[in-house]
Every structure is written in structure tokens, then in C-alpha cells.
């Protein structure tokens, strides 16, 4: 009986420590604010999964997932987390490769298994627009959608392999935990 109690308690603790990974994010409430506990968790638990670039003069830290796609002939848009510790804020920074195009003209088309489809465009490169774009793509990754990126009037497959999808998903998940959405 004692072993069963310990086992049940252990399972409860383990399940409580792992947040639900397919939780939907309310697009209207996402923001940039962080707090001390979320930054502490990120730096102590998640930081080891990221390459860190410190910009001393700007007082920014840029986190790039180590398991991101670094070299590819296919379109890739890597997501980075920027910690602005002076203002207790974090931002999403998009880094497209040359096959994906520049930040000013990224247009993604998604299609899901139900036959629904839509378009996600990045309108300007400011922090709010980059976050909105990334959050919409993240939402469609959770829905299992297929993605295409428009480049030079041509539709090219995007986020086609599990490595690129998982890198995008994990970084956004960490961002949402850092900014108190999860």
C-alpha cells in the first residue's frame, strides 16, 4: 500500500511538472511581459537547450534553439527568443534563410486535414507583427496543418520535416512560458 501511494504521488508530481504541450494560446492576449519566476525557470531549466548571444550595449540576450535547422536549401524561418531584461520583456525574432525570403515578404499558406486553408502574412518586421505571425504558425502546427511559403510567386513546401516543426514549436512553447501564457 505504501509503494502504491508513493507511485501515485510520483506520477502526480511528474504530470504536474509537465505542462500540456498542445494547449491553445489566446491570440488576443499574447504579449511581451516576463516576471522573475518565468525568467528564473527559463535560465535554469531551458537555457541549456539554446545558443546564447549577448548584446551588451543593447542589454539584450538572444536565444537560438540548438536543434534548429541551420543549413538548408528548403525554406526555413527560425524563431529566436530575445530577452530584454531591462524592461522585463521578451520578444520573438524571426530569422528566415535565403530560400524563405526576407522578413518583409513572408507569406505562409496552411492546409489542414479537414480541407480548410488560410494565409499567414508577416506585415512589417516589428516585434508585435513577428509575434503574431509566429503565434499563428504555432497554432497551425498544433492543428497538424501542412505549410507552404510563397516566394517569387511560387508555392514551396515549408516546415515539412519533424526537425523544423519541432524547433518552431519548442521555441514558441518556451516563449509562451517565459511570457506567462502557459
Tab-separated table of N, CA and C in Angstrom:
chain	number	residue	atom	x	y	z
A	1	UNK	N	0.824	-1.195	0.000
A	1	UNK	CA	0.000	0.000	0.000
A	1	UNK	C	0.867	1.258	0.000
A	2	UNK	N	1.966	1.195	0.770
A	2	UNK	CA	2.857	2.345	0.846
A	2	UNK	C	3.528	2.593	-0.509
A	3	UNK	N	3.915	1.513	-1.185
A	3	UNK	CA	4.542	1.647	-2.502
A	3	UNK	C	3.561	2.228	-3.517
A	4	UNK	N	2.326	1.807	-3.426
A	4	UNK	CA	1.300	2.329	-4.331
A	4	UNK	C	1.096	3.822	-4.100
A	5	UNK	N	1.081	4.225	-2.851
A	5	UNK	CA	0.923	5.652	-2.532
A	5	UNK	C	2.098	6.469	-3.061
A	6	UNK	N	3.298	5.941	-2.896
A	6	UNK	CA	4.488	6.635	-3.392
A	6	UNK	C	4.455	6.710	-4.919
A	7	UNK	N	4.049	5.630	-5.552
A	7	UNK	CA	3.955	5.607	-7.010
A	7	UNK	C	2.933	6.630	-7.510
A	8	UNK	N	1.773	6.666	-6.892
A	8	UNK	CA	0.741	7.622	-7.294
A	8	UNK	C	1.188	9.059	-7.055
A	9	UNK	N	1.829	9.298	-5.936
A	9	UNK	CA	2.342	10.636	-5.651
A	9	UNK	C	3.406	11.036	-6.674
A	10	UNK	N	4.289	10.108	-7.017
A	10	UNK	CA	5.329	10.383	-8.017
A	10	UNK	C	4.716	10.699	-9.376
A	11	UNK	N	3.724	9.930	-9.781
A	11	UNK	CA	3.054	10.186	-11.056
A	11	UNK	C	2.361	11.540	-11.055
A	12	UNK	N	1.754	11.897	-9.947
A	12	UNK	CA	1.092	13.196	-9.844
A	12	UNK	C	2.100	14.333	-9.977
A	13	UNK	N	3.222	14.199	-9.292
A	13	UNK	CA	4.257	15.243	-9.338
A	13	UNK	C	4.827	15.369	-10.745
A	14	UNK	N	5.103	14.241	-11.383
A	14	UNK	CA	5.650	14.274	-12.740
A	14	UNK	C	4.658	14.907	-13.708
A	15	UNK	N	3.397	14.534	-13.608
A	15	UNK	CA	2.404	15.111	-14.527
A	15	UNK	C	2.171	16.588	-14.248
A	16	UNK	N	2.310	17.011	-13.013
A	16	UNK	CA	2.123	18.429	-12.678
A	16	UNK	C	3.284	19.279	-13.185
A	17	UNK	N	4.453	18.684	-13.311
A	17	UNK	CA	5.629	19.436	-13.762
A	17	UNK	C	5.691	19.589	-15.277
A	18	UNK	N	4.951	18.778	-16.005
A	18	UNK	CA	4.960	18.848	-17.461
A	18	UNK	C	3.700	19.528	-17.956
A	19	UNK	N	3.823	20.742	-18.477
A	19	UNK	CA	2.638	21.436	-18.967
A	19	UNK	C	2.088	20.765	-20.221
A	20	UNK	N	0.835	20.997	-20.490
A	20	UNK	CA	0.181	20.442	-21.666
A	20	UNK	C	0.778	21.111	-22.898
A	21	UNK	N	1.344	20.306	-23.793
A	21	UNK	CA	2.057	20.867	-24.932
A	21	UNK	C	1.144	21.281	-26.076
A	22	UNK	N	-0.091	20.833	-26.080
A	22	UNK	CA	-0.985	21.213	-27.173
A	22	UNK	C	-2.022	22.246	-26.742
A	23	UNK	N	-1.751	22.920	-25.648
A	23	UNK	CA	-2.653	23.960	-25.157
A	23	UNK	C	-2.705	25.107	-26.153
A	24	UNK	N	-3.895	25.588	-26.424
A	24	UNK	CA	-4.078	26.702	-27.351
A	24	UNK	C	-3.771	28.017	-26.646
A	25	UNK	N	-3.247	28.950	-27.394
A	25	UNK	CA	-2.920	30.273	-26.876
A	25	UNK	C	-3.942	31.256	-27.413
A	26	UNK	N	-4.458	32.097	-26.539
A	26	UNK	CA	-5.404	33.131	-26.946
A	26	UNK	C	-4.631	34.224	-27.677
A	27	UNK	N	-4.860	34.324	-28.977
A	27	UNK	CA	-4.121	35.271	-29.812
A	27	UNK	C	-4.324	36.722	-29.382
A	28	UNK	N	-5.417	37.001	-28.697
A	28	UNK	CA	-5.705	38.393	-28.319
A	28	UNK	C	-4.974	38.826	-27.051
A	29	UNK	N	-4.450	37.869	-26.285
A	29	UNK	CA	-3.824	38.236	-25.009
A	29	UNK	C	-2.310	38.081	-24.986
A	30	UNK	N	-1.730	37.541	-26.044
A	30	UNK	CA	-0.285	37.321	-26.012
A	30	UNK	C	0.454	38.654	-25.938
A	31	UNK	N	1.568	38.622	-25.226
A	31	UNK	CA	2.309	39.862	-25.027
A	31	UNK	C	3.778	39.611	-24.807
A	32	UNK	N	4.427	40.575	-24.211
A	32	UNK	CA	5.873	40.557	-24.079
A	32	UNK	C	6.365	40.498	-22.637
A	33	UNK	N	5.509	40.712	-21.662
A	33	UNK	CA	5.922	40.833	-20.261
A	33	UNK	C	6.409	39.503	-19.692
A	34	UNK	N	7.484	39.596	-18.921
A	34	UNK	CA	8.009	38.448	-18.188
A	34	UNK	C	8.005	38.808	-16.709
A	35	UNK	N	8.234	37.817	-15.871
A	35	UNK	CA	8.424	38.108	-14.450
A	35	UNK	C	9.636	37.325	-13.958
A	36	UNK	N	10.005	37.561	-12.730
A	36	UNK	CA	11.223	36.951	-12.194
A	36	UNK	C	11.152	35.428	-12.191
A	37	UNK	N	9.995	34.871	-11.836
A	37	UNK	CA	9.901	33.411	-11.767
A	37	UNK	C	10.004	32.778	-13.151
A	38	UNK	N	9.390	33.385	-14.164
A	38	UNK	CA	9.466	32.806	-15.509
A	38	UNK	C	10.886	32.927	-16.071
A	39	UNK	N	11.560	34.043	-15.797
A	39	UNK	CA	12.944	34.200	-16.259
A	39	UNK	C	13.870	33.228	-15.533
A	40	UNK	N	13.635	33.032	-14.252
A	40	UNK	CA	14.445	32.102	-13.472
A	40	UNK	C	14.281	30.681	-13.998
A	41	UNK	N	13.031	30.275	-14.268
A	41	UNK	CA	12.779	28.947	-14.830
A	41	UNK	C	13.482	28.805	-16.177
A	42	UNK	N	13.327	29.801	-17.033
A	42	UNK	CA	13.934	29.730	-18.366
A	42	UNK	C	15.456	29.618	-18.269
A	43	UNK	N	16.061	30.441	-17.451
A	43	UNK	CA	17.522	30.435	-17.358
A	43	UNK	C	18.061	29.171	-16.690
A	44	UNK	N	17.333	28.617	-15.722
A	44	UNK	CA	17.819	27.439	-15.007
A	44	UNK	C	17.471	26.127	-15.691
A	45	UNK	N	16.355	26.085	-16.404
A	45	UNK	CA	15.897	24.821	-16.984
A	45	UNK	C	16.040	24.793	-18.502
A	46	UNK	N	15.642	25.826	-19.191
A	46	UNK	CA	15.568	25.810	-20.646
A	46	UNK	C	16.805	26.374	-21.352
A	47	UNK	N	17.562	27.208	-20.696
A	47	UNK	CA	18.699	27.882	-21.335
A	47	UNK	C	19.694	26.902	-21.952
A	48	UNK	N	19.882	25.762	-21.341
A	48	UNK	CA	20.865	24.798	-21.840
A	48	UNK	C	20.504	24.245	-23.221
A	49	UNK	N	19.281	24.424	-23.664
A	49	UNK	CA	18.842	23.961	-24.980
A	49	UNK	C	19.087	25.012	-26.069
A	50	UNK	N	19.635	26.142	-25.690
A	50	UNK	CA	19.784	27.273	-26.602
A	50	UNK	C	21.233	27.735	-26.702
A	51	UNK	N	21.583	28.232	-27.892
A	51	UNK	CA	22.810	29.006	-28.060
A	51	UNK	C	22.456	30.428	-27.656
A	52	UNK	N	23.342	31.076	-26.904
A	52	UNK	CA	23.035	32.408	-26.376
A	52	UNK	C	24.000	33.431	-26.966
A	53	UNK	N	23.426	34.510	-27.474
A	53	UNK	CA	24.213	35.651	-27.933
A	53	UNK	C	23.856	36.826	-27.037
A	54	UNK	N	24.853	37.410	-26.397
A	54	UNK	CA	24.620	38.541	-25.506
A	54	UNK	C	25.030	39.817	-26.230
A	55	UNK	N	24.108	40.754	-26.295
A	55	UNK	CA	24.378	42.060	-26.897
A	55	UNK	C	24.492	43.059	-25.748
A	56	UNK	N	25.719	43.248	-25.270
A	56	UNK	CA	25.972	44.063	-24.078
A	56	UNK	C	25.438	45.485	-24.204
A	57	UNK	N	25.726	46.135	-25.329
A	57	UNK	CA	25.333	47.537	-25.485
A	57	UNK	C	23.820	47.717	-25.480
A	58	UNK	N	23.117	46.790	-26.100
A	58	UNK	CA	21.654	46.892	-26.161
A	58	UNK	C	20.991	46.266	-24.938
A	59	UNK	N	21.769	45.569	-24.127
A	59	UNK	CA	21.247	44.880	-22.942
A	59	UNK	C	20.213	43.819	-23.329
A	60	UNK	N	20.535	43.061	-24.376
A	60	UNK	CA	19.648	42.012	-24.863
A	60	UNK	C	20.384	40.679	-24.870
A	61	UNK	N	19.614	39.610	-24.685
A	61	UNK	CA	20.125	38.249	-24.826
A	61	UNK	C	19.275	37.571	-25.891
A	62	UNK	N	19.931	36.983	-26.893
A	62	UNK	CA	19.218	36.294	-27.962
A	62	UNK	C	19.450	34.802	-27.792
A	63	UNK	N	18.362	34.049	-27.720
A	63	UNK	CA	18.408	32.601	-27.539
A	63	UNK	C	17.984	31.924	-28.835
A	64	UNK	N	18.890	31.083	-29.375
A	64	UNK	CA	18.613	30.317	-30.589
A	64	UNK	C	18.649	28.839	-30.219
A	65	UNK	N	17.579	28.135	-30.519
A	65	UNK	CA	17.500	26.714	-30.187
A	65	UNK	C	18.661	25.961	-30.840
A	66	UNK	N	19.351	25.146	-30.070
A	66	UNK	CA	20.487	24.396	-30.606
A	66	UNK	C	20.049	23.407	-31.683
A	67	UNK	N	18.841	22.860	-31.565
A	67	UNK	CA	18.358	21.857	-32.514
A	67	UNK	C	17.607	22.464	-33.703
A	68	UNK	N	17.807	23.744	-33.950
A	68	UNK	CA	17.148	24.386	-35.089
A	68	UNK	C	17.802	23.920	-36.394
A	69	UNK	N	17.141	24.167	-37.487
A	69	UNK	CA	17.705	23.869	-38.800
A	69	UNK	C	18.676	24.997	-39.136
A	70	UNK	N	19.951	24.646	-39.283
A	70	UNK	CA	20.966	25.681	-39.503
A	70	UNK	C	21.329	25.833	-40.976
A	71	UNK	N	21.306	24.761	-41.708
A	71	UNK	CA	21.651	24.786	-43.131
A	71	UNK	C	20.571	24.038	-43.895
A	72	UNK	N	20.015	24.685	-44.898
A	72	UNK	CA	19.006	24.012	-45.701
A	72	UNK	C	18.789	24.757	-47.008
A	73	UNK	N	18.512	23.992	-48.061
A	73	UNK	CA	18.122	24.586	-49.338
A	73	UNK	C	16.622	24.838	-49.364
A	74	UNK	N	15.910	24.243	-48.410
A	74	UNK	CA	14.462	24.434	-48.293
A	74	UNK	C	14.182	25.704	-47.495
A	75	UNK	N	13.004	26.298	-47.668
A	75	UNK	CA	12.656	27.486	-46.877
A	75	UNK	C	12.581	27.169	-45.382
A	76	UNK	N	13.269	27.965	-44.587
A	76	UNK	CA	13.276	27.805	-43.130
A	76	UNK	C	13.150	29.189	-42.496
A	77	UNK	N	12.296	29.287	-41.491
A	77	UNK	CA	12.218	30.501	-40.681
A	77	UNK	C	12.470	30.073	-39.245
A	78	UNK	N	13.660	30.370	-38.744
A	78	UNK	CA	13.978	30.032	-37.363
A	78	UNK	C	13.429	31.102	-36.431
A	79	UNK	N	13.017	30.660	-35.261
A	79	UNK	CA	12.472	31.546	-34.237
A	79	UNK	C	13.523	31.693	-33.147
A	80	UNK	N	13.756	32.910	-32.728
A	80	UNK	CA	14.659	33.183	-31.617
A	80	UNK	C	13.894	33.923	-30.531
A	81	UNK	N	14.349	33.749	-29.314
A	81	UNK	CA	13.761	34.470	-28.184
A	81	UNK	C	14.750	35.550	-27.770
A	82	UNK	N	14.272	36.769	-27.701
A	82	UNK	CA	15.101	37.894	-27.278
A	82	UNK	C	14.639	38.316	-25.894
A	83	UNK	N	15.542	38.269	-24.923
A	83	UNK	CA	15.224	38.689	-23.561
A	83	UNK	C	15.739	40.109	-23.354
A	84	UNK	N	14.817	41.030	-23.123
A	84	UNK	CA	15.170	42.416	-22.817
A	84	UNK	C	14.982	42.580	-21.312
A	85	UNK	N	16.016	42.240	-20.566
A	85	UNK	CA	15.887	42.182	-19.109
A	85	UNK	C	15.717	43.559	-18.480
A	86	UNK	N	16.115	44.620	-19.164
A	86	UNK	CA	15.921	45.971	-18.595
A	86	UNK	C	14.445	46.314	-18.435
A	87	UNK	N	13.626	45.833	-19.352
A	87	UNK	CA	12.199	46.165	-19.335
A	87	UNK	C	11.318	44.978	-18.952
A	88	UNK	N	11.926	43.874	-18.514
A	88	UNK	CA	11.179	42.655	-18.181
A	88	UNK	C	10.271	42.249	-19.335
A	89	UNK	N	10.865	42.165	-20.519
A	89	UNK	CA	10.126	41.765	-21.708
A	89	UNK	C	10.925	40.734	-22.494
A	90	UNK	N	10.200	39.960	-23.289
A	90	UNK	CA	10.820	39.022	-24.220
A	90	UNK	C	10.115	39.172	-25.561
A	91	UNK	N	10.866	38.973	-26.631
A	91	UNK	CA	10.331	39.140	-27.977
A	91	UNK	C	10.653	37.910	-28.813
A	92	UNK	N	9.900	37.746	-29.887
A	92	UNK	CA	10.188	36.730	-30.884
A	92	UNK	C	10.944	37.419	-32.013
A	93	UNK	N	12.022	36.805	-32.447
A	93	UNK	CA	12.799	37.332	-33.563
A	93	UNK	C	12.841	36.260	-34.646
A	94	UNK	N	12.313	36.569	-35.804
A	94	UNK	CA	12.290	35.629	-36.921
A	94	UNK	C	13.564	35.763	-37.739
A	95	UNK	N	14.145	34.622	-38.117
A	95	UNK	CA	15.333	34.607	-38.970
A	95	UNK	C	15.094	33.676	-40.151
A	96	UNK	N	14.621	34.220	-41.264
A	96	UNK	CA	14.426	33.370	-42.440
A	96	UNK	C	15.752	33.120	-43.162
A	97	UNK	N	15.877	31.934	-43.762
A	97	UNK	CA	17.052	31.706	-44.600
A	97	UNK	C	16.768	32.284	-45.989
A	98	UNK	N	17.751	32.230	-46.866
A	98	UNK	CA	17.587	32.853	-48.187
A	98	UNK	C	16.491	32.178	-49.009
A	99	UNK	N	16.263	30.888	-48.812
A	99	UNK	CA	15.211	30.191	-49.555
A	99	UNK	C	13.817	30.637	-49.128
A	100	UNK	N	13.686	31.169	-47.910
A	100	UNK	CA	12.382	31.631	-47.414
A	100	UNK	C	12.105	33.075	-47.808
A	101	UNK	N	13.136	33.826	-48.128
A	101	UNK	CA	12.946	35.232	-48.497
A	101	UNK	C	13.268	36.154	-47.339
A	102	UNK	N	12.961	37.417	-47.529
A	102	UNK	CA	13.247	38.397	-46.482
A	102	UNK	C	12.047	38.555	-45.559
A	103	UNK	N	12.281	39.162	-44.414
A	103	UNK	CA	11.204	39.374	-43.442
A	103	UNK	C	10.053	40.189	-44.012
A	104	UNK	N	10.345	41.056	-44.940
A	104	UNK	CA	9.308	41.960	-45.441
A	104	UNK	C	8.292	41.286	-46.355
A	105	UNK	N	8.598	40.093	-46.837
A	105	UNK	CA	7.657	39.480	-47.782
A	105	UNK	C	7.349	38.011	-47.489
A	106	UNK	N	7.260	37.647	-46.226
A	106	UNK	CA	6.952	36.256	-45.895
A	106	UNK	C	5.441	36.052	-45.896
A	107	UNK	N	5.020	35.089	-46.697
A	107	UNK	CA	3.607	34.719	-46.763
A	107	UNK	C	3.525	33.195	-46.703
A	108	UNK	N	2.819	32.684	-45.703
A	108	UNK	CA	2.691	31.246	-45.498
A	108	UNK	C	1.247	30.839	-45.751
A	109	UNK	N	1.081	29.741	-46.470
A	109	UNK	CA	-0.243	29.164	-46.701
A	109	UNK	C	-0.301	27.861	-45.916
A	110	UNK	N	-1.384	27.666	-45.173
A	110	UNK	CA	-1.551	26.430	-44.419
A	110	UNK	C	-2.785	25.683	-44.927
A	111	UNK	N	-2.721	24.362	-44.839
A	111	UNK	CA	-3.840	23.492	-45.212
A	111	UNK	C	-3.924	22.393	-44.169
A	112	UNK	N	-5.147	22.129	-43.681
A	112	UNK	CA	-5.278	21.053	-42.702
A	112	UNK	C	-6.036	19.872	-43.292
A	113	UNK	N	-6.159	18.813	-42.508
A	113	UNK	CA	-6.772	17.579	-42.986
A	113	UNK	C	-8.263	17.721	-43.255
A	114	UNK	N	-8.901	18.727	-42.664
A	114	UNK	CA	-10.331	18.953	-42.862
A	114	UNK	C	-10.625	19.697	-44.158
A	115	UNK	N	-9.594	20.019	-44.918
A	115	UNK	CA	-9.777	20.751	-46.162
A	115	UNK	C	-9.784	22.258	-45.992
A	116	UNK	N	-9.601	22.714	-44.771
A	116	UNK	CA	-9.541	24.155	-44.534
A	116	UNK	C	-8.142	24.657	-44.875
A	117	UNK	N	-8.077	25.921	-45.257
A	117	UNK	CA	-6.783	26.519	-45.557
A	117	UNK	C	-6.831	27.998	-45.211
A	118	UNK	N	-5.670	28.593	-45.157
A	118	UNK	CA	-5.587	30.009	-44.842
A	118	UNK	C	-4.213	30.549	-45.163
A	119	UNK	N	-4.062	31.820	-44.935
A	119	UNK	CA	-2.818	32.509	-45.239
A	119	UNK	C	-2.354	33.285	-44.012
A	120	UNK	N	-1.069	33.221	-43.758
A	120	UNK	CA	-0.460	33.980	-42.665
A	120	UNK	C	0.632	34.841	-43.281
A	121	UNK	N	0.458	36.140	-43.199
A	121	UNK	CA	1.441	37.058	-43.772
A	121	UNK	C	2.121	37.847	-42.665
A	122	UNK	N	3.386	38.100	-42.871
A	122	UNK	CA	4.124	38.967	-41.954
A	122	UNK	C	4.054	40.376	-42.517
A	123	UNK	N	3.371	41.222	-41.806
A	123	UNK	CA	3.185	42.601	-42.258
A	123	UNK	C	4.111	43.514	-41.461
A	124	UNK	N	5.276	43.761	-42.011
A	124	UNK	CA	6.262	44.572	-41.295
A	124	UNK	C	7.047	43.706	-40.334
A	125	UNK	N	8.196	44.180	-39.949
A	125	UNK	CA	9.063	43.363	-39.109
A	125	UNK	C	9.125	43.783	-37.662
A	126	UNK	N	8.133	44.534	-37.168
A	126	UNK	CA	8.212	44.958	-35.771
A	126	UNK	C	7.913	43.792	-34.833
A	127	UNK	N	8.175	43.988	-33.552
A	127	UNK	CA	8.073	42.884	-32.589
A	127	UNK	C	6.659	42.328	-32.478
A	128	UNK	N	5.646	43.150	-32.545
A	128	UNK	CA	4.254	42.681	-32.444
A	128	UNK	C	3.876	41.845	-33.661
A	129	UNK	N	4.237	42.303	-34.849
A	129	UNK	CA	3.904	41.562	-36.066
A	129	UNK	C	4.647	40.235	-36.142
A	130	UNK	N	5.906	40.216	-35.705
A	130	UNK	CA	6.651	38.959	-35.702
A	130	UNK	C	6.032	37.967	-34.721
A	131	UNK	N	5.619	38.456	-33.558
A	131	UNK	CA	4.974	37.586	-32.576
A	131	UNK	C	3.644	37.064	-33.102
A	132	UNK	N	2.833	37.921	-33.689
A	132	UNK	CA	1.543	37.494	-34.238
A	132	UNK	C	1.727	36.430	-35.315
A	133	UNK	N	2.669	36.654	-36.206
A	133	UNK	CA	2.957	35.697	-37.274
A	133	UNK	C	3.361	34.344	-36.683
A	134	UNK	N	4.326	34.367	-35.771
A	134	UNK	CA	4.830	33.127	-35.172
A	134	UNK	C	3.742	32.405	-34.382
A	135	UNK	N	2.902	33.148	-33.670
A	135	UNK	CA	1.826	32.532	-32.884
A	135	UNK	C	0.795	31.866	-33.787
A	136	UNK	N	0.501	32.466	-34.925
A	136	UNK	CA	-0.457	31.871	-35.866
A	136	UNK	C	0.106	30.602	-36.496
A	137	UNK	N	1.386	30.618	-36.843
A	137	UNK	CA	2.021	29.409	-37.381
A	137	UNK	C	2.044	28.322	-36.308
A	138	UNK	N	2.384	28.684	-35.083
A	138	UNK	CA	2.403	27.740	-33.955
A	138	UNK	C	1.034	27.087	-33.776
A	139	UNK	N	-0.011	27.893	-33.850
A	139	UNK	CA	-1.376	27.384	-33.713
A	139	UNK	C	-1.677	26.347	-34.795
A	140	UNK	N	-1.247	26.609	-36.003
A	140	UNK	CA	-1.491	25.664	-37.095
A	140	UNK	C	-0.593	24.427	-36.997
A	141	UNK	N	0.596	24.565	-36.425
A	141	UNK	CA	1.432	23.381	-36.169
A	141	UNK	C	0.695	22.455	-35.212
A	142	UNK	N	0.077	23.034	-34.180
A	142	UNK	CA	-0.679	22.224	-33.224
A	142	UNK	C	-1.883	21.558	-33.880
A	143	UNK	N	-2.427	22.171	-34.907
A	143	UNK	CA	-3.562	21.588	-35.628
A	143	UNK	C	-3.129	20.549	-36.647
A	144	UNK	N	-1.833	20.358	-36.827
A	144	UNK	CA	-1.326	19.370	-37.774
A	144	UNK	C	-1.364	19.833	-39.219
A	145	UNK	N	-1.431	21.116	-39.437
A	145	UNK	CA	-1.523	21.655	-40.797
A	145	UNK	C	-0.222	21.467	-41.575
A	146	UNK	N	-0.367	21.443	-42.884
A	146	UNK	CA	0.772	21.449	-43.793
A	146	UNK	C	1.017	22.894	-44.209
A	147	UNK	N	2.276	23.240	-44.469
A	147	UNK	CA	2.623	24.626	-44.759
A	147	UNK	C	3.337	24.766	-46.094
A	148	UNK	N	3.087	25.915	-46.710
A	148	UNK	CA	3.770	26.304	-47.937
A	148	UNK	C	4.134	27.770	-47.794
A	149	UNK	N	5.261	28.128	-48.353
A	149	UNK	CA	5.681	29.526	-48.314
A	149	UNK	C	5.701	30.039	-49.753
A	150	UNK	N	5.225	31.238	-49.930
A	150	UNK	CA	5.209	31.844	-51.262
A	150	UNK	C	6.502	32.625	-51.460
A	151	UNK	N	7.217	32.286	-52.528
A	151	UNK	CA	8.453	33.003	-52.856
A	151	UNK	C	8.521	33.151	-54.361
A	152	UNK	N	8.618	34.376	-54.797
A	152	UNK	CA	8.677	34.690	-56.229
A	152	UNK	C	7.480	34.104	-56.980
A	153	UNK	N	6.303	34.164	-56.359
A	153	UNK	CA	5.080	33.666	-56.984
A	153	UNK	C	4.972	32.156	-57.018
A	154	UNK	N	5.885	31.477	-56.366
A	154	UNK	CA	5.908	30.019	-56.370
A	154	UNK	C	5.624	29.489	-54.968
A	155	UNK	N	4.827	28.437	-54.889
A	155	UNK	CA	4.450	27.814	-53.620
A	155	UNK	C	5.458	26.706	-53.299
A	156	UNK	N	6.208	26.879	-52.186
A	156	UNK	CA	7.222	25.900	-51.797
A	156	UNK	C	6.860	25.306	-50.442
A	157	UNK	N	7.114	24.006	-50.286
A	157	UNK	CA	6.837	23.336	-49.014
A	157	UNK	C	7.655	23.982	-47.900
A	158	UNK	N	7.029	24.103	-46.731
A	158	UNK	CA	7.627	24.805	-45.593
A	158	UNK	C	7.292	24.032	-44.329
A	159	UNK	N	8.234	23.937	-43.411
A	159	UNK	CA	8.065	23.165	-42.170
A	159	UNK	C	7.622	21.737	-42.491
A	160	UNK	N	8.351	21.115	-43.416
A	160	UNK	CA	7.942	19.796	-43.881
A	160	UNK	C	8.506	18.655	-43.047
A	161	UNK	N	9.650	18.861	-42.422
A	161	UNK	CA	10.227	17.772	-41.636
A	161	UNK	C	9.988	17.990	-40.144
A	162	UNK	N	10.104	16.912	-39.404
A	162	UNK	CA	9.808	16.980	-37.971
A	162	UNK	C	10.804	17.871	-37.229
A	163	UNK	N	12.049	17.946	-37.697
A	163	UNK	CA	13.049	18.770	-37.010
A	163	UNK	C	12.672	20.249	-37.065
A	164	UNK	N	12.297	20.740	-38.226
A	164	UNK	CA	11.958	22.164	-38.341
A	164	UNK	C	10.653	22.485	-37.621
A	165	UNK	N	9.669	21.582	-37.699
A	165	UNK	CA	8.396	21.798	-37.000
A	165	UNK	C	8.605	21.802	-35.487
A	166	UNK	N	9.398	20.853	-35.015
A	166	UNK	CA	9.630	20.747	-33.576
A	166	UNK	C	10.454	21.922	-33.059
A	167	UNK	N	11.423	22.378	-33.828
A	167	UNK	CA	12.214	23.549	-33.419
A	167	UNK	C	11.313	24.776	-33.298
A	168	UNK	N	10.418	24.956	-34.241
A	168	UNK	CA	9.481	26.084	-34.200
A	168	UNK	C	8.560	25.950	-32.990
A	169	UNK	N	7.995	24.745	-32.814
A	169	UNK	CA	7.044	24.511	-31.726
A	169	UNK	C	7.699	24.694	-30.360
A	170	UNK	N	8.865	24.114	-30.160
A	170	UNK	CA	9.543	24.182	-28.863
A	170	UNK	C	9.908	25.623	-28.514
A	171	UNK	N	10.426	26.354	-29.482
A	171	UNK	CA	10.814	27.740	-29.206
A	171	UNK	C	9.600	28.584	-28.849
A	172	UNK	N	8.506	28.414	-29.573
A	172	UNK	CA	7.298	29.179	-29.253
A	172	UNK	C	6.724	28.749	-27.904
A	173	UNK	N	6.773	27.464	-27.618
A	173	UNK	CA	6.297	26.966	-26.327
A	173	UNK	C	7.106	27.604	-25.196
A	174	UNK	N	8.427	27.629	-25.353
A	174	UNK	CA	9.283	28.263	-24.346
A	174	UNK	C	8.999	29.755	-24.239
A	175	UNK	N	8.752	30.397	-25.373
A	175	UNK	CA	8.427	31.828	-25.342
A	175	UNK	C	7.133	32.064	-24.561
A	176	UNK	N	6.131	31.251	-24.820
A	176	UNK	CA	4.856	31.429	-24.122
A	176	UNK	C	4.994	31.157	-22.625
A	177	UNK	N	5.850	30.223	-22.245
A	177	UNK	CA	6.091	30.014	-20.811
A	177	UNK	C	6.843	31.191	-20.210
A	178	UNK	N	7.781	31.736	-20.954
A	178	UNK	CA	8.554	32.880	-20.469
A	178	UNK	C	7.669	34.113	-20.299
A	179	UNK	N	6.690	34.278	-21.171
A	179	UNK	CA	5.816	35.458	-21.119
A	179	UNK	C	4.492	35.164	-20.426
A	180	UNK	N	4.469	34.086	-19.662
A	180	UNK	CA	3.348	33.781	-18.761
A	180	UNK	C	2.053	33.413	-19.470
A	181	UNK	N	2.129	32.956	-20.714
A	181	UNK	CA	0.929	32.488	-21.414
A	181	UNK	C	0.602	31.054	-21.010
A	182	UNK	N	1.624	30.279	-20.607
A	182	UNK	CA	1.421	28.904	-20.121
A	182	UNK	C	1.747	28.876	-18.656
